[in-house]
Amino acid sequence: MSEIVNTTIATYQQNGQNPPEIDCCLNDLLDNDFNATFKLVPSFHEKLKMDVKAKCFVSGLPGSFYTRLFPSKSLHFVHSSFSLHWLSKVPDGLEENKKNVYLRSPCLPSLYESYLNQFKNDFSMFLRMRAEETMPNARMALALVGRKKLDPFSKNCFQDWSLVSDSLLDLVSEGVVKESDVESFNLPYYNPDESELKEVIKNEGSFGINNFETIFGLLFSNKTGHSEVKDEDVDQSSRSEVAKKRANMVRSIIEPFLVAHFGDAIIDQLFEKYTHHACRRYDTLRNKPTVNFFVSLIRK
C-alpha cells in the first residue's frame, strides 16, 4: 500500500501538481483479522506527513472479491496480490479425483475441465464486479500464480499439492486419517496458463491488457546468500532445512482448508510427512519452475 501511495504522490509532484487526498480500501475475507494491519496505520500516517505532507485515509472492507464491494464508478486503481488463483468454491464434478487434493497426472480430462470452468466463471465475475466499481480509464494490477505449460497435467505444474496428497495418504495407511475423508477433500485452486487468463479477459470485455509479464522462479532454491550451490554439495542437513521451509510455507497457505476438513489434530503430523517427501524428492523438485503472472489492465 505504501508503495502505491508514494508512487501516486510522486507522480503528481513531478507534474507540478499538489498530491490528492488518497482513500485506500483494504479487502479480505470475513474470517481474517484486520487489526494487525490497522496497528501499522498510525506509523504509516506519521511517515507520510513527514515525507510528503499528504493525506491518506485507510479503511477495511470484509467480503469476497467475487462480489460487489464498492460503489459504482468509485475506484481509480485496483490491486489484487496473489489471490485470484483461489476459486470461490471447490468445482463440481470431482467425484473421480480420489486420493488427490488437486489435479495430478494421470487424471480424467473432465477433472481439468471442471477446474478450468470454475476459474473462468470466477475470474469473469471478478472482472465484471470491478468493471462496475471502476472509473473509465481506471487501472487494475493483478498478480497471481500461473503455469508455463499448456498441458494441465504437466509434472511442472502442481508439485506442492501432490506432496500434500502423498502425505495425507501416509496418514491413511497409519490409520490416522480416514480414506473417505481424503477422497472428499479438494483444494479450491487453479493456476491458469497465459492463454487461459488472456481468453477470459478478452471475452469478458471490460478491460484491455496494458502489460503482461511472466516471472519464472524455482520451487526449491539451492542458493546460499549470493552463491549457487551445486547438487553434489547439498548435504542431507541442507536438504532437510530447505524441505522444512517449503513445508512451513505450504502450511501457512492451506492450513485453514485442512483444519476445516480434517480438524487440527493431524496438522503437525501431516507436515512432518510433507517435509520427508520434499526432502526425498529434492533432486527431482529443485529445478521445477514456478510461474507468476503480473498483469496491468485498463478499464475501457
CSV table of C-alpha atoms in Angstrom, one decimal:
chain,number,residue,atom,x,y,z
A,1,MET,CA,0.0,0.0,0.0
A,2,SER,CA,2.7,2.5,0.9
A,3,GLU,CA,4.5,1.9,-2.4
A,4,ILE,CA,1.3,2.6,-4.3
A,5,VAL,CA,0.6,5.7,-2.3
A,6,ASN,CA,4.1,7.1,-2.6
A,7,THR,CA,4.3,6.4,-6.3
A,8,THR,CA,1.0,8.3,-6.8
A,9,ILE,CA,2.1,11.3,-4.8
A,10,ALA,CA,5.5,11.4,-6.6
A,11,THR,CA,3.8,11.4,-10.0
A,12,TYR,CA,1.7,14.4,-9.0
A,13,GLN,CA,4.7,16.2,-7.7
A,14,GLN,CA,6.8,15.5,-10.8
A,15,ASN,CA,4.0,17.1,-12.8
A,16,GLY,CA,4.0,20.2,-10.6
A,17,GLN,CA,0.6,19.3,-9.0
A,18,ASN,CA,-0.5,19.1,-5.4
A,19,PRO,CA,-1.0,15.5,-4.3
A,20,PRO,CA,-4.6,14.4,-3.9
A,21,GLU,CA,-6.2,13.0,-0.8
A,22,ILE,CA,-6.0,9.2,-1.2
A,23,ASP,CA,-8.5,6.7,0.1
A,24,CYS,CA,-7.1,3.2,0.4
A,25,CYS,CA,-9.7,0.5,1.0
A,26,LEU,CA,-8.3,-2.9,2.1
A,27,ASN,CA,-10.3,-6.1,1.3
A,28,ASP,CA,-10.1,-9.5,2.9
A,29,LEU,CA,-12.4,-12.4,3.8
A,30,LEU,CA,-14.7,-12.1,6.7
A,31,ASP,CA,-12.7,-14.5,8.9
A,32,ASN,CA,-9.4,-12.6,8.5
A,33,ASP,CA,-8.5,-10.1,11.2
A,34,PHE,CA,-7.6,-6.5,10.0
A,35,ASN,CA,-6.4,-5.5,13.4
A,36,ALA,CA,-2.7,-6.4,12.8
A,37,THR,CA,-2.8,-4.3,9.6
A,38,PHE,CA,-4.6,-1.4,11.3
A,39,LYS,CA,-2.0,-1.2,14.0
A,40,LEU,CA,0.6,-0.2,11.4
A,41,VAL,CA,-1.6,2.6,10.1
A,42,PRO,CA,-0.5,5.3,12.6
A,43,SER,CA,3.2,4.9,11.8
A,44,PHE,CA,2.3,4.9,8.1
A,45,HIS,CA,0.4,8.2,8.6
A,46,GLU,CA,3.3,9.8,10.5
A,47,LYS,CA,5.9,8.9,7.9
A,48,LEU,CA,3.6,10.2,5.1
A,49,LYS,CA,3.2,13.5,6.9
A,50,MET,CA,7.0,13.9,7.4
A,51,ASP,CA,8.0,12.8,3.9
A,52,VAL,CA,5.4,14.4,1.6
A,53,LYS,CA,2.8,16.1,3.8
A,54,ALA,CA,-0.1,14.3,2.1
A,55,LYS,CA,-3.3,12.8,3.4
A,56,CYS,CA,-4.2,9.1,3.1
A,57,PHE,CA,-7.3,7.5,4.6
A,58,VAL,CA,-7.3,3.8,5.3
A,59,SER,CA,-10.3,1.5,5.8
A,60,GLY,CA,-11.0,-2.2,5.7
A,61,LEU,CA,-13.8,-3.9,3.8
A,62,PRO,CA,-14.5,-7.6,4.5
A,63,GLY,CA,-16.1,-9.8,1.9
A,64,SER,CA,-15.4,-11.9,-1.2
A,65,PHE,CA,-13.9,-10.1,-4.2
A,66,TYR,CA,-16.1,-12.3,-6.3
A,67,THR,CA,-19.0,-10.0,-5.2
A,68,ARG,CA,-19.6,-6.2,-5.4
A,69,LEU,CA,-17.5,-4.4,-2.7
A,70,PHE,CA,-17.6,-0.7,-3.6
A,71,PRO,CA,-20.0,1.8,-5.0
A,72,SER,CA,-20.3,2.2,-8.8
A,73,LYS,CA,-17.5,4.1,-10.5
A,74,SER,CA,-15.8,4.9,-7.2
A,75,LEU,CA,-12.3,3.4,-7.9
A,76,HIS,CA,-9.4,4.7,-9.8
A,77,PHE,CA,-7.0,1.9,-9.1
A,78,VAL,CA,-7.4,-1.8,-8.1
A,79,HIS,CA,-4.6,-4.1,-6.9
A,80,SER,CA,-5.0,-7.8,-6.4
A,81,SER,CA,-2.0,-9.6,-5.0
A,82,PHE,CA,-1.8,-13.4,-5.3
A,83,SER,CA,-5.4,-14.1,-4.6
A,84,LEU,CA,-7.1,-14.9,-7.9
A,85,HIS,CA,-5.8,-18.4,-8.2
A,86,TRP,CA,-8.1,-19.2,-5.3
A,87,LEU,CA,-11.5,-20.1,-6.5
A,88,SER,CA,-14.8,-19.1,-4.9
A,89,LYS,CA,-15.5,-22.8,-4.2
A,90,VAL,CA,-14.4,-26.3,-5.0
A,91,PRO,CA,-15.5,-27.2,-8.5
A,92,ASP,CA,-18.4,-29.6,-9.0
A,93,GLY,CA,-17.8,-32.9,-10.7
A,94,LEU,CA,-14.7,-34.0,-8.8
A,95,GLU,CA,-16.0,-37.3,-7.5
A,96,GLU,CA,-13.4,-39.3,-9.5
A,97,ASN,CA,-10.5,-37.2,-8.2
A,98,LYS,CA,-9.9,-39.7,-5.4
A,99,LYS,CA,-6.8,-39.7,-3.3
A,100,ASN,CA,-5.7,-36.4,-4.7
A,101,VAL,CA,-6.2,-32.9,-3.3
A,102,TYR,CA,-5.8,-31.4,-6.8
A,103,LEU,CA,-5.2,-32.3,-10.4
A,104,ARG,CA,-2.5,-34.9,-10.8
A,105,SER,CA,-1.2,-36.9,-13.7
A,106,PRO,CA,-2.8,-39.2,-14.8
A,107,CYS,CA,-6.3,-38.0,-14.3
A,108,LEU,CA,-9.5,-37.7,-16.4
A,109,PRO,CA,-9.8,-34.7,-18.7
A,110,SER,CA,-13.2,-34.0,-17.2
A,111,LEU,CA,-11.5,-33.1,-13.9
A,112,TYR,CA,-9.3,-30.5,-15.6
A,113,GLU,CA,-12.4,-29.1,-17.4
A,114,SER,CA,-14.2,-28.8,-14.0
A,115,TYR,CA,-11.3,-26.7,-12.6
A,116,LEU,CA,-10.9,-24.6,-15.7
A,117,ASN,CA,-14.6,-23.8,-16.0
A,118,GLN,CA,-14.8,-22.8,-12.3
A,119,PHE,CA,-11.8,-20.5,-12.9
A,120,LYS,CA,-13.3,-19.0,-16.0
A,121,ASN,CA,-16.6,-18.3,-14.2
A,122,ASP,CA,-14.9,-16.8,-11.1
A,123,PHE,CA,-12.4,-14.7,-12.9
A,124,SER,CA,-15.1,-13.4,-15.3
A,125,MET,CA,-17.2,-12.5,-12.2
A,126,PHE,CA,-14.2,-10.7,-10.6
A,127,LEU,CA,-13.7,-8.6,-13.8
A,128,ARG,CA,-17.4,-7.8,-14.1
A,129,MET,CA,-17.6,-6.7,-10.4
A,130,ARG,CA,-14.5,-4.5,-10.7
A,131,ALA,CA,-15.8,-3.1,-14.0
A,132,GLU,CA,-18.9,-1.8,-12.2
A,133,GLU,CA,-16.8,-0.2,-9.5
A,134,THR,CA,-14.1,1.5,-11.5
A,135,MET,CA,-14.0,4.8,-13.4
A,136,PRO,CA,-13.4,4.8,-17.1
A,137,ASN,CA,-9.7,4.5,-17.9
A,138,ALA,CA,-9.0,3.2,-14.3
A,139,ARG,CA,-6.1,0.9,-13.9
A,140,MET,CA,-6.0,-2.6,-12.4
A,141,ALA,CA,-2.9,-4.5,-11.4
A,142,LEU,CA,-3.1,-8.3,-10.9
A,143,ALA,CA,-0.5,-10.7,-9.5
A,144,LEU,CA,-1.3,-14.4,-9.4
A,145,VAL,CA,0.2,-17.9,-9.7
A,146,GLY,CA,0.2,-19.4,-13.1
A,147,ARG,CA,1.7,-22.2,-15.0
A,148,LYS,CA,4.0,-22.4,-18.0
A,149,LYS,CA,2.7,-25.5,-19.7
A,150,LEU,CA,-0.4,-25.6,-21.9
A,151,ASP,CA,-0.6,-29.2,-20.7
A,152,PRO,CA,-2.6,-29.1,-17.5
A,153,PHE,CA,-1.2,-32.4,-16.4
A,154,SER,CA,2.4,-31.4,-16.8
A,155,LYS,CA,4.6,-32.5,-13.8
A,156,ASN,CA,5.9,-29.0,-13.6
A,157,CYS,CA,2.5,-27.6,-12.6
A,158,PHE,CA,1.4,-28.9,-9.2
A,159,GLN,CA,4.3,-30.2,-7.1
A,160,ASP,CA,3.2,-28.8,-3.8
A,161,TRP,CA,-0.2,-30.3,-3.9
A,162,SER,CA,1.0,-33.7,-4.9
A,163,LEU,CA,3.2,-33.8,-1.9
A,164,VAL,CA,0.2,-32.9,0.3
A,165,SER,CA,-1.7,-35.8,-1.3
A,166,ASP,CA,1.1,-38.2,-0.6
A,167,SER,CA,1.4,-37.0,3.0
A,168,LEU,CA,-2.3,-37.5,3.6
A,169,LEU,CA,-2.2,-41.0,2.2
A,170,ASP,CA,0.7,-41.8,4.6
A,171,LEU,CA,-1.7,-40.8,7.4
A,172,VAL,CA,-4.4,-43.0,5.9
A,173,SER,CA,-2.0,-46.0,5.9
A,174,GLU,CA,-1.2,-45.4,9.5
A,175,GLY,CA,-4.9,-45.2,10.5
A,176,VAL,CA,-4.7,-41.5,11.5
A,177,VAL,CA,-7.0,-40.3,8.7
A,178,LYS,CA,-10.0,-42.0,7.0
A,179,GLU,CA,-9.5,-42.7,3.3
A,180,SER,CA,-13.0,-41.4,2.7
A,181,ASP,CA,-12.0,-38.0,4.2
A,182,VAL,CA,-9.1,-37.7,1.8
A,183,GLU,CA,-11.2,-38.7,-1.2
A,184,SER,CA,-13.7,-35.9,-0.4
A,185,PHE,CA,-11.1,-33.2,0.0
A,186,ASN,CA,-10.1,-31.0,-2.9
A,187,LEU,CA,-8.5,-27.6,-3.0
A,188,PRO,CA,-10.4,-24.6,-4.5
A,189,TYR,CA,-7.4,-23.6,-6.5
A,190,TYR,CA,-6.4,-23.1,-10.2
A,191,ASN,CA,-3.3,-21.7,-11.7
A,192,PRO,CA,-4.1,-20.8,-15.3
A,193,ASP,CA,-1.7,-20.6,-18.2
A,194,GLU,CA,-1.2,-17.4,-20.1
A,195,SER,CA,-3.7,-18.2,-22.9
A,196,GLU,CA,-6.5,-19.1,-20.4
A,197,LEU,CA,-6.0,-15.9,-18.5
A,198,LYS,CA,-6.0,-13.7,-21.6
A,199,GLU,CA,-9.0,-15.5,-23.0
A,200,VAL,CA,-11.2,-14.6,-20.0
A,201,ILE,CA,-10.0,-11.0,-20.1
A,202,LYS,CA,-10.9,-10.7,-23.8
A,203,ASN,CA,-14.2,-12.5,-23.5
A,204,GLU,CA,-15.4,-10.5,-20.5
A,205,GLY,CA,-14.5,-7.4,-22.4
A,206,SER,CA,-14.5,-4.6,-19.7
A,207,PHE,CA,-10.7,-4.3,-19.6
A,208,GLY,CA,-7.9,-4.1,-22.1
A,209,ILE,CA,-4.4,-5.5,-21.4
A,210,ASN,CA,-1.8,-2.8,-20.9
A,211,ASN,CA,1.1,-5.1,-20.0
A,212,PHE,CA,1.5,-8.8,-19.3
A,213,GLU,CA,4.7,-10.1,-17.6
A,214,THR,CA,5.7,-13.7,-16.7
A,215,ILE,CA,8.2,-14.2,-13.9
A,216,PHE,CA,9.9,-17.6,-13.5
A,217,GLY,CA,11.4,-18.9,-10.3
A,218,LEU,CA,12.4,-22.2,-8.7
A,219,LEU,CA,10.3,-24.4,-6.5
A,220,PHE,CA,13.3,-25.2,-4.3
A,221,SER,CA,16.2,-22.8,-4.2
A,222,ASN,CA,19.7,-24.2,-3.7
A,223,LYS,CA,21.3,-20.8,-3.2
A,224,THR,CA,23.1,-19.8,-0.1
A,225,GLY,CA,23.5,-16.0,0.1
A,226,HIS,CA,24.5,-14.9,-3.4
A,227,SER,CA,26.4,-18.1,-4.3
A,228,GLU,CA,24.8,-21.0,-6.1
A,229,VAL,CA,25.4,-24.4,-4.5
A,230,LYS,CA,25.9,-27.5,-6.8
A,231,ASP,CA,23.7,-30.5,-6.3
A,232,GLU,CA,26.6,-32.7,-5.0
A,233,ASP,CA,27.4,-30.1,-2.4
A,234,VAL,CA,23.9,-30.0,-0.9
A,235,ASP,CA,24.1,-32.3,2.1
A,236,GLN,CA,21.2,-34.1,3.8
A,237,SER,CA,21.0,-31.4,6.5
A,238,SER,CA,20.7,-28.6,4.0
A,239,ARG,CA,18.1,-30.5,2.0
A,240,SER,CA,16.1,-31.1,5.2
A,241,GLU,CA,16.3,-27.4,6.0
A,242,VAL,CA,15.0,-26.4,2.6
A,243,ALA,CA,12.3,-29.0,2.7
A,244,LYS,CA,11.2,-27.8,6.1
A,245,LYS,CA,11.0,-24.2,4.9
A,246,ARG,CA,8.9,-25.3,2.0
A,247,ALA,CA,6.6,-27.3,4.3
A,248,ASN,CA,6.1,-24.3,6.5
A,249,MET,CA,5.3,-22.1,3.5
A,250,VAL,CA,2.7,-24.5,2.2
A,251,ARG,CA,1.2,-24.9,5.7
A,252,SER,CA,0.8,-21.2,6.1
A,253,ILE,CA,-1.3,-21.2,2.8
A,254,ILE,CA,-3.6,-24.2,3.2
A,255,GLU,CA,-3.8,-25.0,6.9
A,256,PRO,CA,-7.3,-23.3,7.2
A,257,PHE,CA,-8.6,-25.6,4.5
A,258,LEU,CA,-7.1,-28.7,6.1
A,259,VAL,CA,-8.3,-27.8,9.6
A,260,ALA,CA,-11.9,-27.2,8.3
A,261,HIS,CA,-12.0,-30.7,6.8
A,262,PHE,CA,-9.8,-32.9,8.9
A,263,GLY,CA,-9.5,-31.0,12.2
A,264,ASP,CA,-6.3,-29.6,13.7
A,265,ALA,CA,-5.1,-32.7,15.4
A,266,ILE,CA,-3.3,-34.1,12.3
A,267,ILE,CA,-1.7,-30.9,11.1
A,268,ASP,CA,1.8,-31.3,12.7
A,269,GLN,CA,2.0,-35.0,11.6
A,270,LEU,CA,0.9,-34.1,8.1
A,271,PHE,CA,3.6,-31.5,7.5
A,272,GLU,CA,6.2,-33.8,9.1
A,273,LYS,CA,5.3,-36.2,6.3
A,274,TYR,CA,5.4,-33.4,3.8
A,275,THR,CA,8.9,-32.4,4.8
A,276,HIS,CA,10.0,-36.0,4.5
A,277,HIS,CA,8.6,-36.3,0.9
A,278,ALA,CA,10.0,-32.9,-0.1
A,279,CYS,CA,13.5,-33.9,1.2
A,280,ARG,CA,13.4,-37.3,-0.5
A,281,ARG,CA,12.4,-35.7,-3.8
A,282,TYR,CA,14.7,-32.7,-3.6
A,283,ASP,CA,16.8,-33.6,-6.7
A,284,THR,CA,13.6,-34.0,-8.8
A,285,LEU,CA,11.9,-30.9,-7.5
A,286,ARG,CA,14.6,-28.3,-7.1
A,287,ASN,CA,14.7,-27.3,-10.8
A,288,LYS,CA,11.0,-27.3,-11.3
A,289,PRO,CA,9.9,-23.8,-12.3
A,290,THR,CA,7.4,-21.6,-10.6
A,291,VAL,CA,5.4,-19.2,-12.7
A,292,ASN,CA,3.8,-15.9,-11.6
A,293,PHE,CA,1.8,-13.6,-13.8
A,294,PHE,CA,1.8,-9.8,-13.4
A,295,VAL,CA,-1.0,-8.1,-15.5
A,296,SER,CA,-1.8,-4.4,-16.0
A,297,LEU,CA,-5.3,-3.7,-17.2
A,298,ILE,CA,-7.1,-0.5,-18.3
A,299,ARG,CA,-10.9,-0.1,-17.9
A,300,LYS,CA,-12.4,0.5,-21.3
